[in-house]
């Protein structure tokens, strides 16, 4: 592969994937196509070598723009999405537009251009919640919030283009991802940055014992890369962190890493439809030679250090659009 289009490459995981590709393959050129929504941030790719990284501002739901950018690319990897569950509960319009219509434009462009590989980055949330055990790729979809429903819709459109037109679509379903450059609406960077500032950690009441499987961002990128290069078109691959933790455990770790005490824990009303536990089996991707490498304690320490040392990155975010969102989101939670 010589030229890869990465959509959503100015976001958290997309920008890490670009760094990963540029590091690993000196011959690669990345076309980074991103709308720069509130979550898109060119600071995330400021160190990308301009000779091997072209940025195009555009919307994946605009077919003409996607066609123009994708021309000449061997592969497309779609990270572009509205990605936050709580925002999808406040209003789902953009979620359906980007996560469903946008994916349609990508697979339609790939059909017309005969793109060799199309990888759709999806989420373990499409399976819904599971009390014990772990979901396999063959298990039924049961999304329970507008974000995960829209992601499932996008996947289904993509897979229909594989079945109907032979577009070489591969889907990955990753678990909760963490690491540097994550927008501070997600729980870990929110809690880390609030704790650094001595502000409360709004833990959803009743949800403090919820379980998520924590996947370090570079492991997620390596998993996507493995599926892209060694996966079979038409197939789905789970990407797990194999680091299940209750939210209260993660919260206590944040307090320990920032030198704060439990007085910062601030119970707020629960998220409607809150999924209790996500868990996936990633044996299928392991069979292609990938496995998660980051130890959770080490990944948490590294991430906390990054937020402590990179206030320049998150302080300006937290004073902008984020502030209005935070007040609206947490005021209505009391
Ligand atoms: P993010 O919110 O940090 O970044 C999303 C990026 O997409 C932003 O740069 C934004 O500007 C861009 N974007 C949004 N709408 C667009 C549009 N219409 N056209 C072009 N660009 C657009 O998200 P993230 O956390 O990096 O997630 C990336 C992908 O991984 C998403 O598809 C998400 O569903 C999936 N995923 C995320 C996680 C996680 O824990 N963060 C876990 C599993 C899967
Ligand atoms: P989040 O980071 O939004 O990821 P997702 O909902 O996609 O798993 O939330 C992770 C967990 O943290 C989830 O159980 C909800 C909980 N949570 C809180 O308790 N308080 C918060 O302020 C946020 C954002 C999340």
CSV table of C-alpha atoms and ligand atoms in Angstrom, one decimal:
chain,number,residue,atom,x,y,z
A,1,UNK,CA,0.0,0.0,0.0
A,2,UNK,CA,1.4,3.4,-1.0
A,3,UNK,CA,-1.4,5.8,-0.5
A,4,UNK,CA,-4.0,5.5,2.2
A,5,UNK,CA,-7.0,7.8,2.8
A,6,UNK,CA,-7.6,8.2,6.5
A,7,UNK,CA,-11.0,9.8,7.2
A,8,UNK,CA,-11.3,11.4,10.7
A,9,UNK,CA,-7.5,11.6,10.9
A,10,UNK,CA,-7.6,14.8,13.0
A,11,UNK,CA,-9.4,13.0,15.8
A,12,UNK,CA,-8.1,10.8,18.6
A,13,UNK,CA,-7.6,7.3,17.1
A,14,UNK,CA,-7.3,8.5,13.5
A,15,UNK,CA,-4.3,10.8,14.3
A,16,UNK,CA,-2.6,8.0,16.2
A,17,UNK,CA,-3.2,5.7,13.2
A,18,UNK,CA,-1.5,8.3,11.0
A,19,UNK,CA,1.5,8.5,13.3
A,20,UNK,CA,1.6,4.7,13.4
A,21,UNK,CA,1.6,4.4,9.6
A,22,UNK,CA,4.2,7.2,9.0
A,23,UNK,CA,6.5,5.6,11.7
A,24,UNK,CA,6.2,2.1,10.3
A,25,UNK,CA,6.3,2.6,6.5
A,26,UNK,CA,8.7,5.2,5.1
A,27,UNK,CA,7.1,4.7,1.6
A,28,UNK,CA,3.5,5.5,2.6
A,29,UNK,CA,1.5,8.7,1.9
A,30,UNK,CA,-1.5,9.5,3.9
A,31,UNK,CA,-4.5,11.6,2.7
A,32,UNK,CA,-6.1,12.8,5.9
A,33,UNK,CA,-9.8,13.8,5.1
A,34,UNK,CA,-11.5,15.4,8.1
A,35,UNK,CA,-14.4,17.8,8.6
A,36,UNK,CA,-12.8,19.3,11.7
A,37,UNK,CA,-15.9,19.1,13.9
A,38,UNK,CA,-15.5,20.1,17.6
A,39,UNK,CA,-13.5,16.8,18.0
A,40,UNK,CA,-11.2,17.4,15.0
A,41,UNK,CA,-7.9,19.1,15.9
A,42,UNK,CA,-4.9,19.7,13.6
A,43,UNK,CA,-2.7,19.9,16.7
A,44,UNK,CA,-3.1,16.1,16.7
A,45,UNK,CA,-1.1,15.8,13.5
A,46,UNK,CA,1.1,18.8,13.8
A,47,UNK,CA,4.2,16.6,13.7
A,48,UNK,CA,3.2,14.6,10.6
A,49,UNK,CA,5.8,14.9,7.9
A,50,UNK,CA,4.2,17.3,5.3
A,51,UNK,CA,5.9,15.4,2.5
A,52,UNK,CA,3.9,12.2,3.4
A,53,UNK,CA,0.7,13.7,4.8
A,54,UNK,CA,-1.9,15.7,2.9
A,55,UNK,CA,-4.7,17.2,4.9
A,56,UNK,CA,-8.1,17.9,3.1
A,57,UNK,CA,-10.9,19.5,5.0
A,58,UNK,CA,-14.1,17.7,4.0
A,59,UNK,CA,-17.3,15.9,5.0
A,60,UNK,CA,-17.6,12.1,4.5
A,61,UNK,CA,-21.3,12.7,3.8
A,62,UNK,CA,-20.3,14.7,0.7
A,63,UNK,CA,-19.9,12.1,-2.0
A,64,UNK,CA,-18.2,14.4,-4.5
A,65,UNK,CA,-15.6,15.5,-2.0
A,66,UNK,CA,-15.0,11.9,-0.9
A,67,UNK,CA,-14.5,10.8,-4.6
A,68,UNK,CA,-12.1,13.6,-5.3
A,69,UNK,CA,-10.0,12.9,-2.2
A,70,UNK,CA,-10.0,9.1,-2.6
A,71,UNK,CA,-8.9,9.1,-6.3
A,72,UNK,CA,-5.5,7.3,-6.5
A,73,UNK,CA,-5.7,5.8,-3.0
A,74,UNK,CA,-5.1,2.1,-2.6
A,75,UNK,CA,-7.1,1.9,0.6
A,76,UNK,CA,-9.4,3.9,2.8
A,77,UNK,CA,-9.7,3.6,6.6
A,78,UNK,CA,-12.7,5.3,8.1
A,79,UNK,CA,-12.4,6.8,11.5
A,80,UNK,CA,-14.7,9.8,10.9
A,81,UNK,CA,-17.6,9.6,13.2
A,82,UNK,CA,-19.6,11.4,15.8
A,83,UNK,CA,-18.2,9.4,18.7
A,84,UNK,CA,-19.7,10.3,22.0
A,85,UNK,CA,-22.7,8.5,23.5
A,86,UNK,CA,-23.8,11.3,25.8
A,87,UNK,CA,-23.9,13.7,22.8
A,88,UNK,CA,-26.0,11.2,20.8
A,89,UNK,CA,-28.5,11.2,23.7
A,90,UNK,CA,-28.7,15.0,23.5
A,91,UNK,CA,-29.3,14.9,19.7
A,92,UNK,CA,-28.7,12.1,17.1
A,93,UNK,CA,-29.1,13.9,13.8
A,94,UNK,CA,-25.3,14.4,13.1
A,95,UNK,CA,-24.7,10.8,14.3
A,96,UNK,CA,-27.0,9.4,11.6
A,97,UNK,CA,-25.6,11.7,9.0
A,98,UNK,CA,-22.0,11.0,9.5
A,99,UNK,CA,-22.0,7.4,10.9
A,100,UNK,CA,-24.5,6.1,8.3
A,101,UNK,CA,-24.8,8.4,5.3
A,102,UNK,CA,-21.0,9.2,5.6
A,103,UNK,CA,-20.2,5.5,5.5
A,104,UNK,CA,-22.5,5.1,2.5
A,105,UNK,CA,-20.5,7.8,0.6
A,106,UNK,CA,-17.2,6.0,1.4
A,107,UNK,CA,-18.3,2.6,0.2
A,108,UNK,CA,-20.0,4.1,-2.9
A,109,UNK,CA,-16.8,6.1,-3.7
A,110,UNK,CA,-14.8,2.9,-3.2
A,111,UNK,CA,-17.2,1.0,-5.5
A,112,UNK,CA,-16.8,3.6,-8.3
A,113,UNK,CA,-13.0,3.9,-7.9
A,114,UNK,CA,-12.4,0.2,-7.4
A,115,UNK,CA,-10.4,0.9,-4.2
A,116,UNK,CA,-8.5,-2.2,-3.1
A,117,UNK,CA,-9.3,-2.1,0.6
A,118,UNK,CA,-12.0,-0.4,2.7
A,119,UNK,CA,-11.7,-0.6,6.4
A,120,UNK,CA,-14.6,0.6,8.5
A,121,UNK,CA,-13.6,1.3,12.1
A,122,UNK,CA,-16.5,0.3,14.4
A,123,UNK,CA,-17.0,-0.4,18.0
A,124,UNK,CA,-17.8,-3.2,20.5
A,125,UNK,CA,-20.8,-1.1,21.5
A,126,UNK,CA,-22.8,-2.5,18.5
A,127,UNK,CA,-23.2,-5.7,20.5
A,128,UNK,CA,-24.8,-3.9,23.4
A,129,UNK,CA,-24.2,-5.0,27.0
A,130,UNK,CA,-23.2,-8.5,28.2
A,131,UNK,CA,-23.3,-9.7,31.8
A,132,UNK,CA,-20.8,-12.6,31.5
A,133,UNK,CA,-18.5,-14.0,28.8
A,134,UNK,CA,-17.6,-12.1,25.7
A,135,UNK,CA,-19.1,-11.4,22.3
A,136,UNK,CA,-17.9,-13.1,19.1
A,137,UNK,CA,-18.0,-11.4,15.7
A,138,UNK,CA,-20.9,-13.8,14.8
A,139,UNK,CA,-23.1,-12.6,17.7
A,140,UNK,CA,-26.2,-10.5,16.9
A,141,UNK,CA,-26.1,-6.8,17.0
A,142,UNK,CA,-28.0,-5.1,19.8
A,143,UNK,CA,-27.0,-1.5,20.0
A,144,UNK,CA,-28.7,0.4,22.8
A,145,UNK,CA,-28.0,4.1,22.3
A,146,UNK,CA,-28.1,6.3,19.2
A,147,UNK,CA,-24.3,6.4,18.8
A,148,UNK,CA,-24.0,2.6,18.7
A,149,UNK,CA,-27.1,2.2,16.6
A,150,UNK,CA,-25.7,4.6,14.0
A,151,UNK,CA,-22.4,2.8,14.0
A,152,UNK,CA,-24.2,-0.5,13.5
A,153,UNK,CA,-26.2,1.1,10.6
A,154,UNK,CA,-22.9,2.2,9.0
A,155,UNK,CA,-21.5,-1.3,9.3
A,156,UNK,CA,-24.5,-2.8,7.7
A,157,UNK,CA,-24.4,-0.4,4.8
A,158,UNK,CA,-20.8,-1.3,4.3
A,159,UNK,CA,-21.3,-5.0,4.5
A,160,UNK,CA,-24.2,-4.8,2.0
A,161,UNK,CA,-21.7,-3.2,-0.5
A,162,UNK,CA,-19.5,-6.2,0.0
A,163,UNK,CA,-22.3,-8.6,-0.6
A,164,UNK,CA,-23.9,-6.7,-3.5
A,165,UNK,CA,-21.1,-5.1,-5.3
A,166,UNK,CA,-18.0,-6.9,-4.1
A,167,UNK,CA,-16.5,-3.8,-2.5
A,168,UNK,CA,-13.7,-5.2,-0.3
A,169,UNK,CA,-15.1,-4.0,3.1
A,170,UNK,CA,-13.5,-5.1,6.4
A,171,UNK,CA,-15.0,-4.1,9.7
A,172,UNK,CA,-13.2,-3.8,13.0
A,173,UNK,CA,-14.9,-3.5,16.4
A,174,UNK,CA,-12.6,-2.0,19.0
A,175,UNK,CA,-13.2,-1.7,22.7
A,176,UNK,CA,-12.9,1.5,24.8
A,177,UNK,CA,-9.7,3.2,23.7
A,178,UNK,CA,-7.5,5.4,25.8
A,179,UNK,CA,-4.2,7.3,25.4
A,180,UNK,CA,-2.8,10.7,24.5
A,181,UNK,CA,-4.8,13.2,22.4
A,182,UNK,CA,-8.3,11.9,23.5
A,183,UNK,CA,-10.9,14.7,23.5
A,184,UNK,CA,-11.8,15.4,27.2
A,185,UNK,CA,-15.5,14.5,26.9
A,186,UNK,CA,-14.6,10.8,27.2
A,187,UNK,CA,-14.4,9.6,30.8
A,188,UNK,CA,-10.6,9.0,31.2
A,189,UNK,CA,-9.4,12.4,29.8
A,190,UNK,CA,-12.3,14.2,31.5
A,191,UNK,CA,-11.5,12.7,34.9
A,192,UNK,CA,-7.7,13.2,34.5
A,193,UNK,CA,-8.0,16.9,33.5
A,194,UNK,CA,-10.7,17.6,36.1
A,195,UNK,CA,-8.5,15.9,38.8
A,196,UNK,CA,-5.4,17.9,37.7
A,197,UNK,CA,-7.5,21.0,38.3
A,198,UNK,CA,-9.0,19.7,41.6
A,199,UNK,CA,-12.5,19.6,40.0
A,200,UNK,CA,-15.1,17.0,40.7
A,201,UNK,CA,-15.3,13.7,38.8
A,202,UNK,CA,-18.9,13.3,37.7
A,203,UNK,CA,-19.4,9.5,38.1
A,204,UNK,CA,-22.8,8.3,36.8
A,205,UNK,CA,-24.7,7.1,39.9
A,206,UNK,CA,-25.4,3.4,39.7
A,207,UNK,CA,-22.9,3.2,36.9
A,208,UNK,CA,-19.8,3.3,39.0
A,209,UNK,CA,-19.4,-0.5,38.9
A,210,UNK,CA,-19.9,-0.6,35.1
A,211,UNK,CA,-17.2,-2.5,33.2
A,212,UNK,CA,-15.3,-1.4,30.2
A,213,UNK,CA,-12.4,-3.2,28.4
A,214,UNK,CA,-9.6,-0.7,28.1
A,215,UNK,CA,-7.5,-0.8,24.9
A,216,UNK,CA,-4.4,1.4,24.5
A,217,UNK,CA,-4.6,3.5,21.4
A,218,UNK,CA,-1.5,2.1,19.8
A,219,UNK,CA,-2.7,-1.4,20.2
A,220,UNK,CA,-6.0,-0.4,18.6
A,221,UNK,CA,-4.0,1.1,15.6
A,222,UNK,CA,-1.9,-2.1,15.3
A,223,UNK,CA,-5.1,-4.1,15.3
A,224,UNK,CA,-6.7,-2.0,12.6
A,225,UNK,CA,-3.4,-2.2,10.6
A,226,UNK,CA,-3.4,-6.0,10.9
A,227,UNK,CA,-7.0,-6.3,9.8
A,228,UNK,CA,-6.3,-3.9,6.9
A,229,UNK,CA,-3.3,-5.8,5.6
A,230,UNK,CA,-4.0,-9.4,6.5
A,231,UNK,CA,-7.8,-9.5,7.0
A,232,UNK,CA,-10.3,-11.0,4.6
A,233,UNK,CA,-12.8,-8.7,2.8
A,234,UNK,CA,-16.3,-9.3,4.1
A,235,UNK,CA,-15.0,-10.2,7.5
A,236,UNK,CA,-15.3,-8.5,10.9
A,237,UNK,CA,-12.6,-8.5,13.6
A,238,UNK,CA,-13.0,-7.6,17.2
A,239,UNK,CA,-10.1,-5.7,18.8
A,240,UNK,CA,-10.0,-6.0,22.6
A,241,UNK,CA,-7.7,-4.6,25.2
A,242,UNK,CA,-8.1,-7.6,27.5
A,243,UNK,CA,-8.1,-5.1,30.4
A,244,UNK,CA,-11.6,-5.1,31.9
A,245,UNK,CA,-12.0,-2.7,34.8
A,246,UNK,CA,-14.9,-1.3,36.8
A,247,UNK,CA,-15.3,2.4,36.4
A,248,UNK,CA,-14.7,2.9,40.1
A,249,UNK,CA,-11.2,1.2,39.7
A,250,UNK,CA,-10.3,3.5,36.8
A,251,UNK,CA,-11.5,6.5,38.9
A,252,UNK,CA,-9.4,5.5,41.9
A,253,UNK,CA,-6.4,5.0,39.6
A,254,UNK,CA,-6.9,8.6,38.2
A,255,UNK,CA,-7.0,9.9,41.8
A,256,UNK,CA,-3.8,8.1,42.6
A,257,UNK,CA,-2.0,9.2,39.5
A,258,UNK,CA,-3.0,12.9,40.0
A,259,UNK,CA,-2.3,12.9,43.8
A,260,UNK,CA,-6.0,13.5,44.7
A,261,UNK,CA,-8.4,11.9,47.2
A,262,UNK,CA,-11.9,10.5,47.0
A,263,UNK,CA,-13.5,13.7,48.0
A,264,UNK,CA,-13.4,14.6,44.3
A,265,UNK,CA,-15.8,11.8,43.4
A,266,UNK,CA,-19.1,13.4,42.6
A,267,UNK,CA,-22.1,11.1,41.9
A,268,UNK,CA,-24.5,12.5,39.3
A,269,UNK,CA,-27.7,10.9,37.8
A,270,UNK,CA,-27.1,8.0,35.5
A,271,UNK,CA,-26.9,8.0,31.7
A,272,UNK,CA,-30.2,6.8,30.2
A,273,UNK,CA,-29.8,3.3,28.7
A,274,UNK,CA,-26.3,3.0,30.3
A,275,UNK,CA,-24.7,-0.3,29.0
A,276,UNK,CA,-23.4,-2.2,32.0
A,277,UNK,CA,-20.5,-4.1,30.5
A,278,UNK,CA,-18.8,-4.4,27.2
A,279,UNK,CA,-16.7,-7.5,26.5
A,280,UNK,CA,-15.4,-9.0,23.2
A,281,UNK,CA,-13.3,-12.0,22.2
A,282,UNK,CA,-10.5,-11.1,19.9
A,283,UNK,CA,-9.2,-14.6,19.0
A,284,UNK,CA,-10.0,-14.1,15.3
A,285,UNK,CA,-7.6,-11.1,15.0
A,286,UNK,CA,-5.0,-12.8,17.2
A,287,UNK,CA,-5.0,-15.6,14.6
A,288,UNK,CA,-3.7,-13.0,12.2
A,289,UNK,CA,-0.7,-12.3,14.4
A,290,UNK,CA,-1.9,-9.3,16.5
A,291,UNK,CA,-2.3,-9.1,20.2
A,292,UNK,CA,-2.7,-6.2,22.7
A,293,UNK,CA,0.7,-5.3,24.1
A,294,UNK,CA,0.1,-2.5,26.6
A,295,UNK,CA,-0.2,-3.3,30.3
A,296,UNK,CA,-3.1,-1.3,31.8
A,297,UNK,CA,-1.1,0.1,34.8
A,298,UNK,CA,1.6,1.3,32.4
A,299,UNK,CA,-0.8,2.7,29.9
A,300,UNK,CA,-2.7,4.6,32.6
A,301,UNK,CA,0.6,6.0,34.0
A,302,UNK,CA,1.7,7.0,30.5
A,303,UNK,CA,-1.6,8.7,29.7
A,304,UNK,CA,-1.8,10.6,33.0
A,305,UNK,CA,1.8,11.8,32.4
A,306,UNK,CA,0.9,13.0,28.9
A,307,UNK,CA,-2.1,15.0,30.2
A,308,UNK,CA,0.0,16.5,33.0
A,309,UNK,CA,2.8,17.5,30.5
A,310,UNK,CA,0.5,18.7,27.7
A,311,UNK,CA,-1.8,21.2,29.2
A,312,UNK,CA,-1.2,23.4,26.1
A,313,UNK,CA,-3.2,20.8,24.2
A,314,UNK,CA,-6.3,20.3,26.4
A,315,UNK,CA,-6.6,23.7,28.2
A,316,UNK,CA,-7.7,25.5,25.1
A,317,UNK,CA,-10.2,22.7,24.3
A,318,UNK,CA,-11.7,22.9,27.7
A,319,UNK,CA,-12.3,26.6,27.5
A,320,UNK,CA,-13.9,26.6,24.1
A,321,UNK,CA,-17.0,24.7,22.7
A,322,UNK,CA,-16.4,22.1,25.4
A,323,UNK,CA,-17.3,24.5,28.3
A,324,UNK,CA,-20.8,25.0,26.8
A,325,UNK,CA,-21.2,21.3,26.3
A,326,UNK,CA,-20.0,20.5,29.8
A,327,UNK,CA,-22.4,22.9,31.4
A,328,UNK,CA,-25.4,21.7,29.4
A,329,UNK,CA,-24.5,18.0,29.9
A,330,UNK,CA,-23.7,18.1,33.6
A,331,UNK,CA,-26.2,20.8,34.6
A,332,UNK,CA,-29.0,18.6,33.4
A,333,UNK,CA,-27.5,15.8,35.5
A,334,UNK,CA,-27.8,18.1,38.5
B,1,LIG,P1,-13.0,11.5,17.7
B,1,LIG,O1,-14.4,12.0,18.1
B,1,LIG,O2,-11.8,11.8,18.5
B,1,LIG,O3,-12.7,11.9,16.2
B,1,LIG,C1,-13.6,11.8,15.2
B,1,LIG,C2,-13.0,12.6,14.0
B,1,LIG,O4,-13.9,12.5,12.9
B,1,LIG,C3,-12.8,14.1,14.3
B,1,LIG,O5,-11.5,14.5,13.8
B,1,LIG,C4,-13.9,14.8,13.5
B,1,LIG,O6,-13.5,16.1,13.0
B,1,LIG,C5,-14.0,13.8,12.3
B,1,LIG,N1,-15.4,13.8,11.7
B,1,LIG,C6,-16.6,13.8,12.3
B,1,LIG,N2,-17.6,13.9,11.4
B,1,LIG,C7,-17.0,14.0,10.2
B,1,LIG,C8,-17.5,14.0,8.9
B,1,LIG,N3,-18.8,14.1,8.6
B,1,LIG,N4,-16.6,14.0,7.9
B,1,LIG,C9,-15.3,14.0,8.1
B,1,LIG,N5,-14.8,14.0,9.3
B,1,LIG,C10,-15.6,13.9,10.4
B,1,LIG,O7,-13.2,9.9,17.6
B,1,LIG,P2,-12.3,8.7,18.0
B,1,LIG,O8,-12.4,8.4,19.5
B,1,LIG,O9,-10.9,9.0,17.5
B,1,LIG,O10,-13.0,7.5,17.2
B,1,LIG,C11,-12.6,7.2,15.9
B,1,LIG,C12,-13.4,6.0,15.4
B,1,LIG,O11,-13.2,4.9,16.2
B,1,LIG,C13,-14.9,6.3,15.4
B,1,LIG,O12,-15.4,5.7,14.2
B,1,LIG,C14,-15.4,5.6,16.6
B,1,LIG,O13,-16.7,5.1,16.4
B,1,LIG,C15,-14.4,4.4,16.7
B,1,LIG,N6,-14.2,3.8,18.0
B,1,LIG,C16,-13.8,4.7,19.0
B,1,LIG,C17,-13.6,4.1,20.3
B,1,LIG,C18,-13.1,5.0,21.5
B,1,LIG,O14,-13.1,4.5,22.6
B,1,LIG,N7,-12.8,6.3,21.3
B,1,LIG,C19,-13.7,2.7,20.5
B,1,LIG,C20,-14.0,1.9,19.4
B,1,LIG,C21,-14.3,2.5,18.2
B,2,LIG,P1,-17.4,7.0,27.9
B,2,LIG,O1,-16.0,7.5,28.0
B,2,LIG,O2,-18.4,8.0,27.5
B,2,LIG,O3,-17.4,5.8,26.9
B,2,LIG,P2,-18.6,4.7,26.5
B,2,LIG,O4,-19.8,5.2,27.0
B,2,LIG,O5,-18.5,4.8,25.0
B,2,LIG,O6,-18.1,3.4,27.0
B,2,LIG,O7,-17.9,6.4,29.2
B,2,LIG,C1,-17.2,5.3,29.8
B,2,LIG,C2,-17.9,4.9,31.1
B,2,LIG,O8,-17.8,6.0,32.0
B,2,LIG,C3,-19.4,4.7,30.9
B,2,LIG,O9,-19.7,3.6,31.8
B,2,LIG,C4,-20.0,6.0,31.4
B,2,LIG,C5,-19.1,6.5,32.4
B,2,LIG,N1,-19.0,7.9,32.6
B,2,LIG,C6,-19.2,8.5,33.8
B,2,LIG,O10,-19.5,7.9,34.8
B,2,LIG,N2,-19.1,9.9,33.9
B,2,LIG,C7,-18.8,10.7,32.8
B,2,LIG,O11,-18.8,11.9,33.0
B,2,LIG,C8,-18.6,10.1,31.5
B,2,LIG,C9,-18.3,10.9,30.3
B,2,LIG,C10,-18.7,8.7,31.5
